[in-house]
mmCIF file of C-alpha atoms and ligand atoms in Angstrom:
data_model
loop_
_atom_site.group_PDB
_atom_site.id
_atom_site.type_symbol
_atom_site.label_atom_id
_atom_site.label_comp_id
_atom_site.label_asym_id
_atom_site.label_seq_id
_atom_site.Cartn_x
_atom_site.Cartn_y
_atom_site.Cartn_z
ATOM 1 C CA UNK A 1 -0.048 0.175 0.205
ATOM 2 C CA UNK A 2 1.553 3.190 -1.207
ATOM 3 C CA UNK A 3 -1.181 6.161 -0.373
ATOM 4 C CA UNK A 4 -0.808 9.650 0.302
ATOM 5 C CA UNK A 5 -3.476 11.240 2.134
ATOM 6 C CA UNK A 6 -3.375 15.080 1.072
ATOM 7 C CA UNK A 7 -5.894 17.274 2.408
ATOM 8 C CA UNK A 8 -4.877 21.384 4.123
ATOM 9 C CA UNK A 9 -3.374 22.151 7.401
ATOM 10 C CA UNK A 10 -5.119 20.324 10.307
ATOM 11 C CA UNK A 11 -7.901 17.951 8.373
ATOM 12 C CA UNK A 12 -6.175 15.215 10.332
ATOM 13 C CA UNK A 13 -3.791 13.918 8.147
ATOM 14 C CA UNK A 14 -0.382 13.222 10.685
ATOM 15 C CA UNK A 15 -3.181 11.843 13.153
ATOM 16 C CA UNK A 16 -5.403 9.230 10.915
ATOM 17 C CA UNK A 17 -1.257 8.153 8.673
ATOM 18 C CA UNK A 18 -0.060 7.233 12.060
ATOM 19 C CA UNK A 19 -3.078 5.617 12.365
ATOM 20 C CA UNK A 20 -2.606 3.605 9.555
ATOM 21 C CA UNK A 21 0.425 3.048 10.174
ATOM 22 C CA UNK A 22 0.306 1.069 13.010
ATOM 23 C CA UNK A 23 -2.956 -0.406 11.869
ATOM 24 C CA UNK A 24 -1.009 -1.406 8.632
ATOM 25 C CA UNK A 25 2.864 -1.637 9.644
ATOM 26 C CA UNK A 26 3.107 1.027 6.668
ATOM 27 C CA UNK A 27 5.781 3.637 7.221
ATOM 28 C CA UNK A 28 4.963 6.531 7.961
ATOM 29 C CA UNK A 29 7.508 9.336 5.474
ATOM 30 C CA UNK A 30 5.851 12.559 7.289
ATOM 31 C CA UNK A 31 7.550 15.823 5.375
ATOM 32 C CA UNK A 32 6.849 18.240 7.563
ATOM 33 C CA UNK A 33 8.041 16.322 10.528
ATOM 34 C CA UNK A 34 11.280 16.087 9.084
ATOM 35 C CA UNK A 35 11.518 19.467 8.058
ATOM 36 C CA UNK A 36 10.964 20.394 11.821
ATOM 37 C CA UNK A 37 13.618 17.547 13.367
ATOM 38 C CA UNK A 38 16.242 19.076 10.715
ATOM 39 C CA UNK A 39 15.448 22.532 11.809
ATOM 40 C CA UNK A 40 16.048 21.681 15.269
ATOM 41 C CA UNK A 41 18.636 19.403 14.621
ATOM 42 C CA UNK A 42 20.594 21.829 12.919
ATOM 43 C CA UNK A 43 21.795 20.510 9.922
ATOM 44 C CA UNK A 44 22.507 22.075 6.845
ATOM 45 C CA UNK A 45 18.883 20.997 5.409
ATOM 46 C CA UNK A 46 17.536 22.240 8.206
ATOM 47 C CA UNK A 47 19.208 25.286 8.499
ATOM 48 C CA UNK A 48 17.940 26.166 4.926
ATOM 49 C CA UNK A 49 14.194 24.574 5.749
ATOM 50 C CA UNK A 50 13.867 27.030 8.426
ATOM 51 C CA UNK A 51 12.766 30.046 7.022
ATOM 52 C CA UNK A 52 10.374 28.921 5.492
ATOM 53 C CA UNK A 53 8.758 26.868 7.816
ATOM 54 C CA UNK A 54 8.527 29.904 9.859
ATOM 55 C CA UNK A 55 6.300 32.083 7.690
ATOM 56 C CA UNK A 56 4.282 29.425 6.243
ATOM 57 C CA UNK A 57 5.234 28.890 2.916
ATOM 58 C CA UNK A 58 7.002 26.457 1.284
ATOM 59 C CA UNK A 59 10.068 24.920 1.604
ATOM 60 C CA UNK A 60 12.149 24.099 -2.285
ATOM 61 C CA UNK A 61 10.496 20.930 -4.135
ATOM 62 C CA UNK A 62 13.909 20.061 -4.827
ATOM 63 C CA UNK A 63 15.096 20.175 -0.712
ATOM 64 C CA UNK A 64 11.596 18.028 -0.404
ATOM 65 C CA UNK A 65 12.408 15.663 -2.800
ATOM 66 C CA UNK A 66 16.103 14.259 -1.221
ATOM 67 C CA UNK A 67 14.238 13.851 1.842
ATOM 68 C CA UNK A 68 11.807 11.888 1.230
ATOM 69 C CA UNK A 69 14.583 9.839 -1.684
ATOM 70 C CA UNK A 70 16.089 9.147 0.864
ATOM 71 C CA UNK A 71 13.338 8.201 3.494
ATOM 72 C CA UNK A 72 11.944 5.740 0.862
ATOM 73 C CA UNK A 73 15.279 3.910 0.536
ATOM 74 C CA UNK A 74 13.564 2.204 3.697
ATOM 75 C CA UNK A 75 10.350 1.524 3.530
ATOM 76 C CA UNK A 76 9.001 -1.975 3.201
ATOM 77 C CA UNK A 77 7.985 -2.134 -0.893
ATOM 78 C CA UNK A 78 4.517 -1.574 -0.396
ATOM 79 C CA UNK A 79 3.934 -0.241 2.784
ATOM 80 C CA UNK A 80 3.964 4.257 2.876
ATOM 81 C CA UNK A 81 2.240 6.497 3.511
ATOM 82 C CA UNK A 82 2.750 10.240 2.663
ATOM 83 C CA UNK A 83 1.764 12.630 4.980
ATOM 84 C CA UNK A 84 2.204 16.748 3.828
ATOM 85 C CA UNK A 85 4.209 15.618 -0.028
ATOM 86 C CA UNK A 86 3.163 16.002 -2.581
ATOM 87 C CA UNK A 87 2.105 19.640 -1.879
ATOM 88 C CA UNK A 88 2.640 20.923 -5.246
ATOM 89 C CA UNK A 89 2.495 19.713 -9.297
ATOM 90 C CA UNK A 90 6.117 19.495 -9.347
ATOM 91 C CA UNK A 91 6.361 17.321 -6.489
ATOM 92 C CA UNK A 92 4.005 15.595 -7.798
ATOM 93 C CA UNK A 93 5.780 14.401 -11.282
ATOM 94 C CA UNK A 94 9.086 13.928 -10.036
ATOM 95 C CA UNK A 95 7.505 11.899 -7.109
ATOM 96 C CA UNK A 96 6.204 9.725 -9.613
ATOM 97 C CA UNK A 97 9.670 9.523 -11.302
ATOM 98 C CA UNK A 98 11.382 8.781 -8.609
ATOM 99 C CA UNK A 99 8.607 5.545 -7.390
ATOM 100 C CA UNK A 100 9.113 4.604 -10.868
ATOM 101 C CA UNK A 101 12.695 4.334 -10.366
ATOM 102 C CA UNK A 102 12.134 2.552 -7.145
ATOM 103 C CA UNK A 103 10.071 -0.005 -8.880
ATOM 104 C CA UNK A 104 7.224 1.496 -6.745
ATOM 105 C CA UNK A 105 3.358 2.612 -7.316
ATOM 106 C CA UNK A 106 0.827 4.763 -6.036
ATOM 107 C CA UNK A 107 -2.902 3.349 -4.787
ATOM 108 C CA UNK A 108 -4.319 5.815 -3.748
ATOM 109 C CA UNK A 109 -4.532 9.665 -2.666
ATOM 110 C CA UNK A 110 -7.624 10.131 0.243
ATOM 111 C CA UNK A 111 -8.563 13.511 0.371
ATOM 112 C CA UNK A 112 -9.401 14.509 4.296
ATOM 113 C CA UNK A 113 -11.897 17.388 3.829
ATOM 114 C CA UNK A 114 -12.347 19.835 6.939
ATOM 115 C CA UNK A 115 -14.115 23.492 6.653
ATOM 116 C CA UNK A 116 -11.711 26.467 7.020
ATOM 117 C CA UNK A 117 -13.250 27.750 10.299
ATOM 118 C CA UNK A 118 -12.873 24.371 12.234
ATOM 119 C CA UNK A 119 -9.226 24.474 10.548
ATOM 120 C CA UNK A 120 -8.600 26.821 12.488
ATOM 121 C CA UNK A 121 -9.910 26.547 15.564
ATOM 122 C CA UNK A 122 -8.436 22.891 16.373
ATOM 123 C CA UNK A 123 -4.701 24.104 15.259
ATOM 124 C CA UNK A 124 -5.004 26.852 17.608
ATOM 125 C CA UNK A 125 -5.960 23.684 20.593
ATOM 126 C CA UNK A 126 -2.941 21.670 19.063
ATOM 127 C CA UNK A 127 -0.374 20.656 21.204
ATOM 128 C CA UNK A 128 2.586 18.395 20.720
ATOM 129 C CA UNK A 129 4.957 16.475 22.051
ATOM 130 C CA UNK A 130 8.290 18.127 22.213
ATOM 131 C CA UNK A 131 9.617 14.246 22.740
ATOM 132 C CA UNK A 132 7.558 11.948 20.858
ATOM 133 C CA UNK A 133 6.031 13.532 18.226
ATOM 134 C CA UNK A 134 2.817 12.641 19.655
ATOM 135 C CA UNK A 135 -0.013 15.227 18.990
ATOM 136 C CA UNK A 136 -2.600 16.518 21.177
ATOM 137 C CA UNK A 137 -5.591 18.851 20.565
ATOM 138 C CA UNK A 138 -6.654 21.119 23.414
ATOM 139 C CA UNK A 139 -10.335 20.485 22.615
ATOM 140 C CA UNK A 140 -10.845 17.176 21.060
ATOM 141 C CA UNK A 141 -8.380 15.510 22.397
ATOM 142 C CA UNK A 142 -6.685 16.164 25.102
ATOM 143 C CA UNK A 143 -3.702 14.849 27.322
ATOM 144 C CA UNK A 144 -4.165 12.974 30.483
ATOM 145 C CA UNK A 145 -2.355 15.601 32.693
ATOM 146 C CA UNK A 146 -2.023 18.997 31.175
ATOM 147 C CA UNK A 147 0.838 19.305 29.572
ATOM 148 C CA UNK A 148 2.269 16.307 29.698
ATOM 149 C CA UNK A 149 2.505 13.890 26.792
ATOM 150 C CA UNK A 150 0.248 10.098 28.024
ATOM 151 C CA UNK A 151 3.193 8.548 25.617
ATOM 152 C CA UNK A 152 6.886 9.288 26.553
ATOM 153 C CA UNK A 153 5.946 11.824 29.661
ATOM 154 C CA UNK A 154 7.360 14.322 27.330
ATOM 155 C CA UNK A 155 6.731 18.327 27.087
ATOM 156 C CA UNK A 156 3.639 19.619 25.473
ATOM 157 C CA UNK A 157 4.003 22.959 23.053
ATOM 158 C CA UNK A 158 1.862 24.950 20.425
ATOM 159 C CA UNK A 159 3.479 24.741 16.581
ATOM 160 C CA UNK A 160 5.393 28.100 15.827
ATOM 161 C CA UNK A 161 3.374 27.878 12.724
ATOM 162 C CA UNK A 162 -0.292 27.547 14.478
ATOM 163 C CA UNK A 163 -0.460 30.887 15.401
ATOM 164 C CA UNK A 164 -3.910 32.741 13.313
ATOM 165 C CA UNK A 165 -1.988 35.054 11.113
ATOM 166 C CA UNK A 166 0.756 31.983 9.708
ATOM 167 C CA UNK A 167 -2.913 30.248 9.599
ATOM 168 C CA UNK A 168 -4.424 31.398 7.243
ATOM 169 C CA UNK A 169 -1.454 31.937 5.357
ATOM 170 C CA UNK A 170 -0.188 27.970 4.896
ATOM 171 C CA UNK A 171 -4.367 27.977 4.110
ATOM 172 C CA UNK A 172 -4.361 29.531 0.894
ATOM 173 C CA UNK A 173 -0.884 28.465 0.132
ATOM 174 C CA UNK A 174 -3.374 24.940 0.334
ATOM 175 C CA UNK A 175 -5.524 26.072 -2.460
ATOM 176 C CA UNK A 176 -3.157 27.862 -4.661
ATOM 177 C CA UNK A 177 -0.805 25.128 -4.640
ATOM 178 C CA UNK A 178 -1.943 21.653 -3.210
ATOM 179 C CA UNK A 179 -5.453 21.650 -3.955
ATOM 180 C CA UNK A 180 -4.344 21.097 -8.143
ATOM 181 C CA UNK A 181 -3.151 17.725 -6.815
ATOM 182 C CA UNK A 182 -5.861 16.522 -6.914
ATOM 183 C CA UNK A 183 -7.517 17.563 -10.790
ATOM 184 C CA UNK A 184 -3.567 15.755 -11.496
ATOM 185 C CA UNK A 185 -3.840 12.940 -9.933
ATOM 186 C CA UNK A 186 -7.826 12.390 -10.801
ATOM 187 C CA UNK A 187 -6.614 12.514 -14.806
ATOM 188 C CA UNK A 188 -3.621 10.959 -13.484
ATOM 189 C CA UNK A 189 -5.869 7.596 -13.468
ATOM 190 C CA UNK A 190 -4.901 7.849 -9.899
ATOM 191 C CA UNK A 191 -7.799 6.303 -7.327
ATOM 192 C CA UNK A 192 -8.467 9.285 -5.407
ATOM 193 C CA UNK A 193 -11.550 8.999 -2.542
ATOM 194 C CA UNK A 194 -12.852 12.330 -0.383
ATOM 195 C CA UNK A 195 -13.680 11.715 3.195
ATOM 196 C CA UNK A 196 -15.625 13.776 6.047
ATOM 197 C CA UNK A 197 -12.717 15.006 8.399
ATOM 198 C CA UNK A 198 -14.928 16.555 10.714
ATOM 199 C CA UNK A 199 -16.000 13.650 12.600
ATOM 200 C CA UNK A 200 -13.992 12.088 15.352
ATOM 201 C CA UNK A 201 -10.968 10.484 14.609
ATOM 202 C CA UNK A 202 -12.502 7.216 14.853
ATOM 203 C CA UNK A 203 -15.248 7.256 12.362
ATOM 204 C CA UNK A 204 -12.233 8.912 9.568
ATOM 205 C CA UNK A 205 -10.025 6.591 10.377
ATOM 206 C CA UNK A 206 -12.318 3.942 9.741
ATOM 207 C CA UNK A 207 -13.806 5.272 6.326
ATOM 208 C CA UNK A 208 -10.694 5.823 5.607
ATOM 209 C CA UNK A 209 -9.623 1.825 5.663
ATOM 210 C CA UNK A 210 -13.068 0.983 3.733
ATOM 211 C CA UNK A 211 -11.409 3.921 0.343
ATOM 212 C CA UNK A 212 -8.204 2.015 0.244
ATOM 213 C CA UNK A 213 -11.121 -1.002 0.389
ATOM 214 C CA UNK A 214 -12.612 -0.526 -2.458
ATOM 215 C CA UNK A 215 -9.308 1.122 -4.303
ATOM 216 C CA UNK A 216 -7.827 -2.004 -3.610
ATOM 217 C CA UNK A 217 -10.692 -4.154 -4.905
ATOM 218 C CA UNK A 218 -11.099 -2.080 -7.637
ATOM 219 C CA UNK A 219 -7.292 -2.793 -8.546
ATOM 220 C CA UNK A 220 -8.162 -6.257 -8.569
ATOM 221 C CA UNK A 221 -11.364 -6.714 -10.713
ATOM 222 C CA UNK A 222 -8.925 -4.419 -12.731
ATOM 223 C CA UNK A 223 -6.744 -6.722 -13.182
ATOM 224 C CA UNK A 224 -8.471 -9.909 -13.835
ATOM 225 C CA UNK A 225 -10.294 -8.203 -17.001
HETATM 226 P P1 ADP B 1 -2.844 17.566 9.645
HETATM 227 O O1 ADP B 1 -1.517 16.704 10.265
HETATM 228 O O2 ADP B 1 -3.365 17.069 8.862
HETATM 229 O O3 ADP B 1 -2.215 18.819 10.517
HETATM 230 P P2 ADP B 1 -3.456 16.516 12.860
HETATM 231 O O4 ADP B 1 -3.132 15.345 12.701
HETATM 232 O O5 ADP B 1 -2.028 17.896 13.208
HETATM 233 O O6 ADP B 1 -3.541 17.699 11.272
HETATM 234 O O7 ADP B 1 -4.615 17.131 13.650
HETATM 235 C C1 ADP B 1 -4.886 19.160 13.747
HETATM 236 C C2 ADP B 1 -5.326 19.119 14.538
HETATM 237 O O8 ADP B 1 -6.702 18.480 14.711
HETATM 238 C C3 ADP B 1 -4.584 18.221 16.411
HETATM 239 O O9 ADP B 1 -4.827 19.322 17.432
HETATM 240 C C4 ADP B 1 -5.772 16.422 16.690
HETATM 241 O O10 ADP B 1 -5.488 16.520 17.093
HETATM 242 C C5 ADP B 1 -7.033 17.556 15.682
HETATM 243 N N1 ADP B 1 -7.794 16.945 14.724
HETATM 244 C C6 ADP B 1 -7.560 15.329 14.161
HETATM 245 N N2 ADP B 1 -8.361 15.460 14.382
HETATM 246 C C7 ADP B 1 -9.480 15.097 14.988
HETATM 247 C C8 ADP B 1 -10.428 14.845 14.260
HETATM 248 N N3 ADP B 1 -11.495 14.011 14.090
HETATM 249 N N4 ADP B 1 -12.161 15.690 15.904
HETATM 250 C C9 ADP B 1 -11.293 16.998 16.327
HETATM 251 N N5 ADP B 1 -10.033 16.711 16.269
HETATM 252 C C10 ADP B 1 -9.084 16.005 15.286
HETATM 253 P P1 AMP B 2 3.323 20.233 8.287
HETATM 254 O O1 AMP B 2 3.864 19.744 8.928
HETATM 255 O O2 AMP B 2 2.932 19.149 7.209
HETATM 256 O O3 AMP B 2 2.116 21.352 8.251
HETATM 257 O O4 AMP B 2 4.297 21.576 7.519
HETATM 258 C C1 AMP B 2 4.885 21.744 8.023
HETATM 259 C C2 AMP B 2 5.749 22.666 7.276
HETATM 260 O O5 AMP B 2 6.408 21.575 6.636
HETATM 261 C C3 AMP B 2 4.831 23.242 5.540
HETATM 262 O O6 AMP B 2 4.621 24.747 6.090
HETATM 263 C C4 AMP B 2 6.017 23.609 4.939
HETATM 264 O O7 AMP B 2 6.822 24.565 5.241
HETATM 265 C C5 AMP B 2 7.177 23.120 5.481
HETATM 266 N N1 AMP B 2 6.651 21.466 4.344
HETATM 267 C C6 AMP B 2 6.425 19.974 5.011
HETATM 268 N N2 AMP B 2 5.458 19.448 3.357
HETATM 269 C C7 AMP B 2 6.417 20.163 2.341
HETATM 270 C C8 AMP B 2 6.267 19.822 0.827
HETATM 271 N N3 AMP B 2 5.623 18.082 0.679
HETATM 272 N N4 AMP B 2 6.305 20.869 0.067
HETATM 273 C C9 AMP B 2 6.631 22.215 0.482
HETATM 274 N N5 AMP B 2 7.036 22.556 2.109
HETATM 275 C C10 AMP B 2 6.562 21.237 3.191
#
C-alpha cells in the first residue's frame, strides 16, 4: 500500500497517518515532521528550510524530494503513507519518476476534507510532544495530564506556525499550490477518495480504511479483466 494523505493544515493527516501506519505496518513519511526534526537538529538542510517553515511557505521542491528519497530507501516495497507530500504539481511529477525508478506504484490518494473555520480552531488548540511528536488537541483530544505527553511524558508545545496569521497564510498556500493535485491525480487515473474529516477520529479512520479497501478491490477486478 502506497498512499498519499492530502488535505489542508489541520485536516488530521498526521493523526490518521499514525493510526493507519500502526494498523498496516506501513512506514509514515511526513515531510513536515522530517523538516521540523532537521530544523531542531540544525543540520544544513534544516538551516535552509527554517525560514520557509516559520513563515508558512513551502520549502523548495528539490530539498523535499531529497528528504523523501532518503526515507523511501528504507521503506518496505508496498508500505508507505505520505503525509503532507507531495504539495505541488512539480513535486508530484518528480515523485512519480522516483516511484518508477524504485519499482513502486501509488495505490490511492485520500483527501481529508475539513472546513476552514474548523481548521483554524483546531490548529489553535493543537499541542505536539516536543520529545516524541505525538499530537493532542486542547478541545478534541487532550492529554490525561495537562501539558504532558501520555506516551512518553514529554512536554507538549504549540507549533510556532500554528499562530492564526501563519495558519491563514498556510491555508492560502494549500489552496493555490496543493489543491491542484486532486485534478492531477484524477487525470492520471489514480483513485482519489474523499473522506469527511470533521467527524470523530475513529470514524474518519474507518472511512479511510474502507476507501482503501474499495480502491484495492477495484484494482484487483481491473487486473482480472
Ligand atoms: P495535520 O497533520 O493534517 O496538520 P493533525 O493530525 O496534526 O493535522 O490534526 C490537527 C489537530 O486537530 C490536532 O490537534 C489533532 O489532535 C486534531 N484532530 C485531528 N483529527 C481530528 C478530528 N477528527 N476531530 C477533532 N480534532 C481532530
Ligand atoms: P506540516 O507539518 O505538513 O503542516 O508542514 C509544516 C511546514 O513544513 C509547511 O508549512 C512547509 O513549510 C513545510 N513542508 C512540509 N511538507 C512540505 C512539502 N511537501 N513541500 C514543501 N514544504 C513542506
